[in-house]
Short mmCIF file of C-alpha atoms and ligand atoms in Angstrom, two decimals:
data_model
loop_
_atom_site.label_atom_id
_atom_site.label_comp_id
_atom_site.label_asym_id
_atom_site.label_seq_id
_atom_site.Cartn_x
_atom_site.Cartn_y
_atom_site.Cartn_z
CA MET A 16 0.00 0.00 0.00
CA PRO A 17 1.31 3.50 -0.77
CA THR A 18 1.95 5.76 2.24
CA PRO A 19 -1.02 7.78 3.58
CA ALA A 20 0.50 11.04 2.27
CA ARG A 21 0.68 9.68 -1.28
CA LEU A 22 -2.79 8.15 -1.02
CA HIS A 23 -4.13 11.56 0.05
CA VAL A 24 -2.46 13.23 -2.93
CA ALA A 25 -3.80 10.58 -5.32
CA HIS A 26 -7.32 11.01 -3.93
CA ALA A 27 -7.07 14.80 -4.28
CA LEU A 28 -5.89 14.48 -7.91
CA HIS A 29 -8.72 12.07 -8.71
CA GLY A 30 -11.13 14.56 -7.09
CA VAL A 31 -9.89 17.37 -9.32
CA PHE A 32 -9.42 15.56 -12.64
CA GLY A 33 -12.06 12.83 -12.23
CA GLU A 34 -14.85 14.61 -10.37
CA GLY A 35 -14.08 18.28 -11.07
CA GLU A 36 -13.89 18.98 -7.32
CA ARG A 37 -11.88 21.60 -5.48
CA VAL A 38 -9.26 20.37 -3.03
CA PRO A 39 -10.87 20.86 0.39
CA ASP A 40 -8.99 23.32 2.63
CA ILE A 41 -8.26 20.69 5.27
CA TRP A 42 -7.60 17.74 2.96
CA ASP A 43 -4.27 17.00 4.72
CA ARG A 44 -5.52 17.42 8.29
CA ASP A 45 -4.70 13.88 9.47
CA LEU A 46 -1.25 13.58 7.96
CA GLY A 47 0.86 14.99 10.79
CA GLU A 48 4.52 15.25 9.81
CA ASP A 49 3.80 13.95 6.32
CA ALA A 50 1.51 16.87 5.51
CA HIS A 51 4.54 18.79 4.27
CA LEU A 52 5.45 16.14 1.69
CA ALA A 53 1.82 15.78 0.64
CA GLN A 54 1.34 19.53 0.19
CA ALA A 55 4.52 19.89 -1.83
CA LEU A 56 3.72 16.89 -4.01
CA LEU A 57 0.13 17.93 -4.68
CA GLY A 58 1.28 21.48 -5.44
CA HIS A 59 3.87 20.29 -7.99
CA CYS A 60 1.42 17.90 -9.66
CA LEU A 61 -1.32 20.53 -10.00
CA ARG A 62 0.98 23.40 -10.98
CA ARG A 63 2.80 21.31 -13.61
CA TRP A 64 0.03 18.93 -14.67
CA GLY A 65 0.09 19.95 -18.34
CA ARG A 66 3.87 19.59 -18.62
CA LEU A 67 3.92 16.27 -16.75
CA GLN A 68 1.35 14.81 -19.15
CA ALA A 69 3.19 16.27 -22.15
CA TRP A 70 6.44 14.62 -20.99
CA VAL A 71 4.71 11.23 -20.71
CA LYS A 72 3.11 11.25 -24.16
CA PRO A 73 6.14 10.71 -26.45
CA ASN A 74 7.36 8.02 -24.04
CA LEU A 75 4.29 5.86 -24.69
CA LYS A 76 4.25 3.04 -27.26
CA ASP A 77 1.18 4.52 -28.90
CA PRO A 78 0.97 8.26 -28.02
CA SER A 79 -2.32 8.61 -29.89
CA ARG A 80 -4.16 6.42 -27.34
CA GLY A 81 -5.69 8.05 -24.27
CA VAL A 82 -4.10 7.36 -20.89
CA PRO A 83 -6.44 6.36 -18.02
CA LEU A 84 -6.56 8.81 -15.11
CA GLY A 85 -5.10 6.20 -12.72
CA THR A 86 -1.98 5.96 -14.89
CA GLN A 87 -1.74 9.74 -15.32
CA VAL A 88 -1.89 10.23 -11.56
CA ALA A 89 0.68 7.53 -10.73
CA LEU A 90 3.10 8.84 -13.36
CA ALA A 91 2.65 12.51 -12.49
CA MET A 92 3.27 11.80 -8.83
CA GLY A 93 6.35 9.69 -9.55
CA LEU A 94 7.82 12.22 -11.99
CA ALA A 95 7.11 15.17 -9.68
CA GLN A 96 8.94 13.47 -6.81
CA LEU A 97 11.92 12.63 -9.01
CA ALA A 98 12.13 16.10 -10.55
CA TRP A 99 11.33 18.44 -7.67
CA LEU A 100 11.51 16.62 -4.34
CA PRO A 101 15.19 15.82 -3.82
CA GLY A 102 14.50 14.52 -0.30
CA VAL A 103 12.51 11.59 -1.74
CA SER A 104 14.68 8.61 -2.72
CA ASP A 105 14.53 7.10 -6.23
CA HIS A 106 13.26 3.90 -4.68
CA ALA A 107 10.35 5.61 -2.86
CA ALA A 108 9.38 7.75 -5.86
CA VAL A 109 9.29 4.78 -8.23
CA ASN A 110 7.96 2.01 -6.01
CA GLU A 111 5.23 4.04 -4.36
CA SER A 112 3.97 5.08 -7.79
CA VAL A 113 3.99 1.48 -8.99
CA LEU A 114 1.94 0.56 -5.93
CA LEU A 115 -0.48 3.34 -6.80
CA ALA A 116 -0.74 2.15 -10.38
CA ALA A 117 -1.56 -1.33 -9.02
CA ASP A 118 -4.37 0.03 -6.83
CA ARG A 119 -7.74 -0.87 -8.34
CA GLU A 120 -9.44 2.32 -7.20
CA LEU A 121 -6.70 4.91 -7.68
CA GLY A 122 -4.52 3.30 -10.34
CA PHE A 123 -4.82 1.23 -13.51
CA PRO A 124 -3.24 -2.19 -12.78
CA PRO A 125 -2.53 -3.15 -16.43
CA HIS A 126 -0.16 -0.14 -16.58
CA LYS A 127 1.92 -1.17 -13.56
CA GLY A 128 4.79 -2.27 -15.80
CA LEU A 129 4.63 0.89 -17.90
CA VAL A 130 4.76 3.12 -14.80
CA ASN A 131 7.68 1.11 -13.44
CA ALA A 132 9.64 1.28 -16.71
CA LEU A 133 9.09 5.00 -17.34
CA LEU A 134 9.92 6.06 -13.81
CA ARG A 135 13.00 3.86 -13.57
CA ARG A 136 14.29 5.41 -16.76
CA ALA A 137 13.53 8.95 -15.49
CA ALA A 138 15.23 8.20 -12.15
CA LYS A 139 18.56 7.57 -13.89
CA ASP A 140 19.06 11.33 -14.31
CA ARG A 141 16.74 13.37 -12.10
CA ALA A 142 18.36 16.70 -12.98
CA ALA A 143 17.85 16.01 -16.70
CA LEU A 144 14.20 15.11 -16.04
CA ALA A 145 13.67 18.39 -14.17
CA ALA A 146 15.35 20.32 -17.01
CA GLN A 147 13.22 18.57 -19.65
CA LEU A 148 10.03 19.36 -17.74
CA GLU A 149 11.01 22.99 -17.17
CA ALA A 150 11.89 23.36 -20.86
CA LEU A 151 8.33 22.50 -21.93
CA PRO A 152 6.11 25.56 -22.54
CA ALA A 153 4.61 27.00 -19.32
CA SER A 154 1.37 27.55 -21.25
CA LEU A 155 0.76 23.76 -21.12
CA ASP A 156 -0.12 24.24 -17.45
CA ARG A 157 -2.75 26.87 -18.19
CA SER A 158 -6.33 26.16 -19.18
CA PRO A 159 -8.31 28.67 -21.29
CA ALA A 160 -10.10 29.74 -18.07
CA VAL A 161 -6.81 30.61 -16.42
CA GLU A 162 -5.53 32.50 -19.48
CA GLN A 163 -8.69 34.59 -19.37
CA ALA A 164 -8.39 35.21 -15.62
CA LEU A 165 -4.76 36.36 -15.98
CA ARG A 166 -5.64 38.68 -18.86
CA MET A 167 -8.44 40.17 -16.79
CA ALA A 168 -6.15 40.61 -13.78
CA LEU A 169 -3.64 42.60 -15.83
CA ALA A 170 -5.93 44.60 -18.13
CA PRO A 171 -7.09 47.28 -15.64
CA HIS A 172 -3.44 48.05 -14.82
CA GLY A 173 -2.34 48.34 -18.48
CA ALA A 174 -0.01 45.38 -17.95
CA ALA A 175 -1.32 42.95 -20.58
CA ASP A 176 2.25 42.08 -21.61
CA GLN A 177 3.09 40.73 -18.13
CA LEU A 178 1.14 37.48 -18.39
CA GLU A 179 4.15 35.16 -18.13
CA ALA A 180 5.52 37.12 -15.16
CA LEU A 181 2.18 36.92 -13.38
CA TRP A 182 1.88 33.21 -14.08
CA ALA A 183 5.39 32.65 -12.73
CA ARG A 184 4.47 34.52 -9.54
CA LEU A 185 1.30 32.49 -9.09
CA GLN A 186 3.28 29.26 -9.39
CA GLN A 187 4.98 29.97 -6.07
CA PRO A 188 3.15 28.58 -3.05
CA PRO A 189 1.56 31.54 -1.21
CA ARG A 190 3.17 32.87 1.97
CA PRO A 191 0.62 32.93 4.79
CA ALA A 192 -0.34 36.10 6.66
CA PHE A 193 -1.75 36.29 10.18
CA ARG A 194 -3.82 38.59 12.36
CA VAL A 195 -3.55 38.90 16.14
CA LEU A 196 -6.81 38.28 18.00
CA LYS A 197 -5.56 38.39 21.58
CA GLY A 198 -2.42 39.58 23.31
CA GLU A 199 0.91 40.26 21.70
CA SER A 200 2.20 38.84 18.44
CA PRO A 201 4.24 35.69 19.04
CA GLU A 202 7.93 35.27 18.40
CA GLY A 203 8.77 34.32 14.85
CA LEU A 204 6.18 36.65 13.29
CA VAL A 205 7.05 40.10 11.98
CA PRO A 206 4.83 43.05 11.00
CA ASP A 207 3.84 43.41 7.36
CA LEU A 208 5.05 46.85 6.37
CA GLU A 209 2.17 47.55 3.96
CA VAL A 210 -0.80 46.18 5.93
CA PRO A 211 -0.87 47.37 9.54
CA SER A 212 -2.95 44.46 10.91
CA ALA A 213 -0.94 41.75 9.14
CA LEU A 214 1.97 39.63 10.38
CA ARG A 215 4.26 37.45 8.30
CA MET A 216 6.59 34.61 9.23
CA ALA A 217 10.11 35.87 9.86
CA GLU A 218 12.85 34.54 7.57
CA GLY A 219 13.34 30.88 8.48
CA GLY A 220 10.42 31.01 10.96
CA SER A 221 8.05 28.08 11.38
CA PHE A 222 4.29 28.03 11.00
CA PRO A 223 2.83 29.26 14.33
CA ARG A 224 0.46 26.31 14.84
CA PRO A 225 0.36 26.38 18.69
CA TRP A 226 -0.39 30.13 18.67
CA LEU A 227 -3.22 29.64 16.15
CA GLU A 228 -4.59 26.66 18.08
CA SER A 229 -4.60 28.73 21.29
CA GLY A 230 -7.08 31.12 19.62
CA ALA A 231 -4.74 34.10 19.98
CA GLY A 232 -4.42 34.60 16.24
CA MET A 233 -5.78 33.56 12.88
CA VAL A 234 -4.65 33.11 9.31
CA GLN A 235 -5.98 35.79 6.99
CA ASP A 236 -4.65 36.63 3.58
CA ARG A 237 -3.06 40.07 3.46
CA THR A 238 -5.40 41.21 0.66
CA SER A 239 -8.41 40.53 2.90
CA GLN A 240 -6.69 42.44 5.68
CA ALA A 241 -5.98 45.39 3.36
CA LEU A 242 -9.59 45.34 2.15
CA LEU A 243 -10.76 45.68 5.75
CA ALA A 244 -8.34 48.53 6.45
CA TYR A 245 -10.83 50.97 4.82
CA ALA A 246 -10.85 54.47 6.27
CA TRP A 247 -14.32 55.28 7.63
CA ASN A 248 -14.97 57.54 10.56
CA ARG A 249 -18.74 57.86 10.53
CA PRO A 250 -20.55 56.10 13.39
CA VAL A 251 -21.18 52.40 12.86
CA ALA A 252 -23.80 50.95 15.21
CA ARG A 253 -25.19 48.13 13.06
CA ILE A 254 -23.18 45.89 10.75
CA LEU A 255 -24.37 43.25 8.31
CA ASP A 256 -21.90 40.66 7.00
CA ALA A 257 -24.02 39.17 4.22
CA CYS A 258 -21.86 36.17 3.23
CA ALA A 259 -19.97 35.45 6.38
CA ALA A 260 -18.54 31.91 6.65
CA PRO A 261 -15.91 30.95 7.62
CA GLY A 262 -15.92 34.21 9.58
CA GLY A 263 -12.53 35.79 8.95
CA LYS A 264 -13.99 39.12 7.92
CA THR A 265 -16.74 39.03 10.58
CA THR A 266 -13.97 38.69 13.18
CA ALA A 267 -12.04 41.60 11.71
CA LEU A 268 -15.18 43.78 11.49
CA ALA A 269 -15.91 43.10 15.18
CA ARG A 270 -12.35 44.17 16.06
CA ARG A 271 -12.63 47.33 13.96
CA HIS A 272 -16.01 48.41 15.35
CA PRO A 273 -16.16 47.28 18.97
CA GLY A 274 -19.65 47.68 20.39
CA ALA A 275 -21.40 47.51 17.01
CA GLU A 276 -24.25 45.03 16.69
CA ILE A 277 -23.29 42.46 14.05
CA THR A 278 -25.58 40.23 11.99
CA ALA A 279 -23.77 37.51 10.05
CA LEU A 280 -25.65 35.66 7.30
CA GLU A 281 -24.59 32.40 5.68
CA ALA A 282 -26.66 30.31 3.28
CA HIS A 283 -24.94 26.95 3.67
CA PRO A 284 -26.16 25.12 6.82
CA ARG A 285 -22.87 23.40 7.64
CA ARG A 286 -20.87 26.54 7.02
CA ALA A 287 -23.32 28.52 9.17
CA ALA A 288 -22.84 26.03 12.04
CA ARG A 289 -19.07 26.27 11.65
CA LEU A 290 -19.28 30.07 11.56
CA ARG A 291 -21.29 30.12 14.79
CA LEU A 292 -18.69 27.94 16.52
CA THR A 293 -15.71 29.93 15.21
CA LEU A 294 -17.19 33.24 16.33
CA GLN A 295 -17.96 31.79 19.75
CA GLN A 296 -14.39 30.50 20.11
CA ARG A 297 -13.05 33.91 19.14
CA GLU A 298 -15.46 35.63 21.54
CA VAL A 299 -17.01 37.61 18.70
CA GLU A 300 -20.54 38.68 19.51
CA ALA A 301 -22.67 38.37 16.41
CA GLU A 302 -26.09 37.05 15.54
CA VAL A 303 -25.54 34.26 13.03
CA ILE A 304 -28.50 33.57 10.76
CA GLN A 305 -28.55 30.73 8.27
CA ALA A 306 -30.34 32.20 5.27
CA ASP A 307 -29.99 33.14 1.64
CA ALA A 308 -28.79 36.70 2.12
CA ALA A 309 -30.65 38.04 -0.93
CA GLU A 310 -33.96 36.64 0.33
CA TRP A 311 -33.28 37.75 3.90
CA LEU A 312 -32.36 41.27 2.79
CA GLU A 313 -35.41 41.49 0.55
CA ARG A 314 -37.76 40.74 3.43
CA THR A 315 -36.09 42.62 6.30
CA GLU A 316 -36.91 46.23 7.09
CA GLU A 317 -33.77 46.84 9.09
CA ALA A 318 -31.08 49.25 7.91
CA PHE A 319 -27.34 48.89 8.52
CA ASP A 320 -24.54 51.43 8.84
CA LEU A 321 -22.03 49.06 7.31
CA ILE A 322 -22.76 46.19 4.94
CA LEU A 323 -20.13 43.83 3.64
CA VAL A 324 -21.07 41.62 0.69
CA ASP A 325 -18.09 39.27 0.32
CA ALA A 326 -19.93 37.46 -2.41
CA PRO A 327 -19.60 33.85 -3.56
CA CYS A 328 -17.56 33.98 -6.77
CA SER A 329 -15.43 32.04 -9.23
CA GLY A 330 -12.41 32.41 -6.92
CA SER A 331 -10.15 33.23 -9.86
CA GLY A 332 -8.06 35.46 -7.58
CA THR A 333 -7.23 32.50 -5.35
CA LEU A 334 -5.45 30.38 -7.91
CA GLN A 335 -2.10 30.70 -6.16
CA LYS A 336 -3.61 29.03 -3.10
CA HIS A 337 -5.79 26.72 -5.19
CA PRO A 338 -3.59 25.38 -7.99
CA GLU A 339 -6.47 23.09 -9.00
CA TRP A 340 -8.42 26.16 -10.18
CA PRO A 341 -7.13 26.00 -13.78
CA TRP A 342 -8.39 22.44 -14.15
CA LEU A 343 -11.94 22.87 -12.88
CA ALA A 344 -14.99 23.59 -15.02
CA HIS A 345 -16.14 27.16 -14.52
CA ASP A 346 -19.67 26.73 -15.83
CA GLU A 347 -21.20 28.30 -12.72
CA LEU A 348 -20.32 31.86 -13.71
CA PRO A 349 -23.77 32.90 -15.03
CA ARG A 350 -25.45 31.63 -11.84
CA LEU A 351 -22.85 33.38 -9.68
CA THR A 352 -23.06 36.73 -11.45
CA GLY A 353 -26.89 36.61 -11.18
CA LEU A 354 -26.66 35.90 -7.45
CA GLN A 355 -24.00 38.59 -6.94
CA ARG A 356 -26.18 41.22 -8.58
CA ARG A 357 -29.15 40.19 -6.47
CA LEU A 358 -27.10 40.30 -3.27
CA LEU A 359 -25.70 43.70 -4.15
CA THR A 360 -29.07 45.25 -5.06
CA ALA A 361 -30.75 43.88 -1.95
CA ALA A 362 -27.85 45.10 0.23
CA ALA A 363 -27.96 48.60 -1.31
CA ASP A 364 -31.65 48.81 -0.37
CA ARG A 365 -30.84 48.14 3.30
CA LEU A 366 -27.98 50.64 3.65
CA ALA A 367 -28.68 53.36 6.23
CA PRO A 368 -28.14 56.99 5.12
CA ARG A 369 -24.42 57.87 5.33
CA GLY A 370 -23.69 54.16 5.69
CA LEU A 371 -20.93 52.21 3.93
CA LEU A 372 -21.52 49.32 1.53
CA ILE A 373 -18.51 47.24 0.52
CA TYR A 374 -18.91 44.69 -2.24
CA ALA A 375 -15.96 42.30 -2.71
CA VAL A 376 -15.01 39.18 -4.64
CA CYS A 377 -11.76 37.21 -4.66
CA SER A 378 -11.85 37.23 -8.44
CA TRP A 379 -10.30 39.19 -11.27
CA LEU A 380 -13.17 38.67 -13.69
CA PRO A 381 -14.80 42.03 -14.49
CA GLU A 382 -18.26 40.45 -14.78
CA GLU A 383 -18.08 39.62 -11.06
CA ALA A 384 -17.48 43.16 -9.84
CA GLU A 385 -16.74 45.89 -12.35
CA ALA A 386 -19.84 45.13 -14.43
CA HIS A 387 -21.99 45.23 -11.28
CA ARG A 388 -20.43 48.54 -10.23
CA GLU A 389 -21.11 50.11 -13.64
CA TRP A 390 -24.64 48.75 -13.71
CA LEU A 391 -25.42 50.03 -10.22
CA ALA A 392 -24.04 53.49 -11.05
CA GLU A 393 -26.83 53.73 -13.68
CA ALA A 394 -29.55 51.93 -11.75
CA ARG A 395 -28.95 53.71 -8.43
CA PRO A 396 -27.46 57.16 -9.07
CA ASP A 397 -28.19 58.05 -5.43
CA LEU A 398 -25.31 55.76 -4.38
CA ARG A 399 -21.94 57.51 -4.48
CA PRO A 400 -18.45 56.03 -4.52
CA ALA A 401 -16.93 56.10 -1.02
CA THR A 402 -13.19 56.76 -1.21
CA VAL A 403 -12.03 54.57 1.64
CA TRP A 404 -8.84 52.85 0.45
CA PRO A 405 -5.43 54.48 0.24
CA ALA A 406 -3.97 55.21 -3.19
CA GLY A 407 -2.10 52.28 -4.69
CA LEU A 408 -4.68 49.62 -3.91
CA GLY A 409 -7.15 50.74 -6.55
CA VAL A 410 -7.06 50.84 -10.31
CA GLU A 411 -7.08 54.66 -10.35
CA SER A 412 -3.63 56.19 -10.51
CA GLY A 413 -2.60 59.16 -8.39
CA THR A 414 -2.28 59.75 -4.71
CA ALA A 415 -5.92 60.29 -3.68
CA PRO A 416 -7.83 57.57 -1.78
CA THR A 417 -9.95 55.35 -3.98
CA ALA A 418 -13.42 53.80 -3.98
CA ARG A 419 -12.23 50.77 -5.94
CA PHE A 420 -9.94 48.15 -4.50
CA GLN A 421 -8.04 46.04 -6.98
CA PRO A 422 -4.38 45.64 -6.03
CA HIS A 423 -1.93 45.25 -8.89
CA PRO A 424 -1.46 41.49 -9.30
CA LEU A 425 2.29 41.81 -9.82
CA ARG A 426 3.12 44.60 -7.38
CA TRP A 427 0.97 43.22 -4.58
CA GLU A 428 1.54 39.90 -2.86
CA GLY A 429 -1.68 38.15 -1.88
CA GLU A 430 -4.96 36.96 -3.29
CA GLY A 431 -6.54 38.75 -6.24
CA PHE A 432 -9.56 40.79 -5.19
CA GLN A 433 -11.91 43.35 -6.63
CA ALA A 434 -14.02 45.50 -4.37
CA PHE A 435 -15.84 48.79 -4.44
CA ALA A 436 -17.35 50.97 -1.75
CA LEU A 437 -20.54 53.01 -1.90
CA THR A 438 -22.45 55.39 0.33
CA TRP A 439 -25.50 57.65 0.06
CA GLY A 440 -27.28 60.48 1.81
C1 SAM B 507 -16.31 34.40 -0.21
S1 SAM B 507 -17.07 33.42 0.97
C2 SAM B 507 -17.14 34.48 2.37
C3 SAM B 507 -15.85 34.51 3.15
C4 SAM B 507 -16.02 35.25 4.48
N1 SAM B 507 -16.55 36.59 4.28
C5 SAM B 507 -14.72 35.34 5.24
O1 SAM B 507 -13.98 36.33 5.06
O2 SAM B 507 -14.41 34.45 6.03
C6 SAM B 507 -18.74 33.46 0.46
C7 SAM B 507 -19.69 32.77 1.42
O3 SAM B 507 -21.02 33.05 0.99
C8 SAM B 507 -21.81 31.91 1.19
N2 SAM B 507 -23.00 32.07 0.33
C9 SAM B 507 -23.19 31.61 -0.92
N3 SAM B 507 -24.40 32.00 -1.38
C10 SAM B 507 -24.97 32.73 -0.39
C11 SAM B 507 -26.21 33.40 -0.25
N4 SAM B 507 -27.12 33.39 -1.22
N5 SAM B 507 -26.48 34.01 0.91
C12 SAM B 507 -25.57 34.02 1.93
N6 SAM B 507 -24.38 33.40 1.85
C13 SAM B 507 -24.07 32.77 0.71
C14 SAM B 507 -20.90 30.76 0.85
O4 SAM B 507 -21.36 29.55 1.41
C15 SAM B 507 -19.56 31.25 1.45
O5 SAM B 507 -19.45 30.79 2.76
#
């Protein structure tokens, strides 16, 4: 039997390429020490999937015949270990992959011999294998959906010619950022010079698991932290977080506006239960309501001084953290953009005079934010842009604060986001 780490990676790859599923955030929870190997291996396989398959093809007896997914997975995992994981021995990389190929569920037993022969040959010169893989065109690892997302990320900044540079940046595993919830920041974390609330791991520092488990801090991408560093000094007594799970932004809103009454909505029952628990553990006082936010907003008569719509979206801006994104079907976009517009309209109707509405998506696609902003400017001329973010984070040039938040994907490290802020009265 292959080791649990490799079985986890094989399952995750089958989930992505067989079922079209995202890799769950905690897919490696039970792996302990081996989580590191599993994360690295899965990352290499997903980030280089196109090149790995292209390398295999000419090495097959009949390249015109399709290769079963079980064989593709076993070979990709074996090649990735040989090429990019020098700590894994030749023997482990080859034999574990042969075992995977022999597995009836995850492999394709008739190709056991083929996997063995190809990997043994590749293991003879691992540096040459790595060089051959790197020499294949990077575009093999990009689906049409990812090409489009990259173009859309660069277009507002007039940087269309930087696509390869952006892709290269997104191939690096993301560096985590943290936020203090209680007490002082722990040793090994240093302040992020651009985002006041954010901490980064010091050079050579280790992941602060005990500190996170103690509840004194949380992981939050620095783009989300910058988004929530809006400048707003009007009174905020009532806050609505319309799409709240898993609760990172609800927590930050509670810290920013102590004493405000917070309502947190979440449509998905399990995510709502999780949100309730997380907020309790973090001692965040908020009323959690499991509901479709658009429906809830359409029937409530309450008004809020601050509304955050962190809308469900394609997640194109998260493809550094989710290297499976390029390989998933993105046929949900029309449903998502319809829902986003409904959420935004319903939220705008419940904004108190002189209140602040922030609409955000972790996506670069203009149809998920910019199109809604333009549409709303026509449909609701009473809503005005609220210039709440410092210059440099928006698409407008100059030194004045901006009402649009869309950090430059090459000059800013972190997830890709688009947001805009509105007020009225
Ligand atoms: C981008 S995530 C929110 C992340 C969250 N704001 C945070 O920072 O931790 C979007 C959330 O909206 C939820 N959602 C999707 N459709 C919804 C709807 N119609 N009403 C309310 N929540 C919805 C999803 O289940 C998901 O948890």
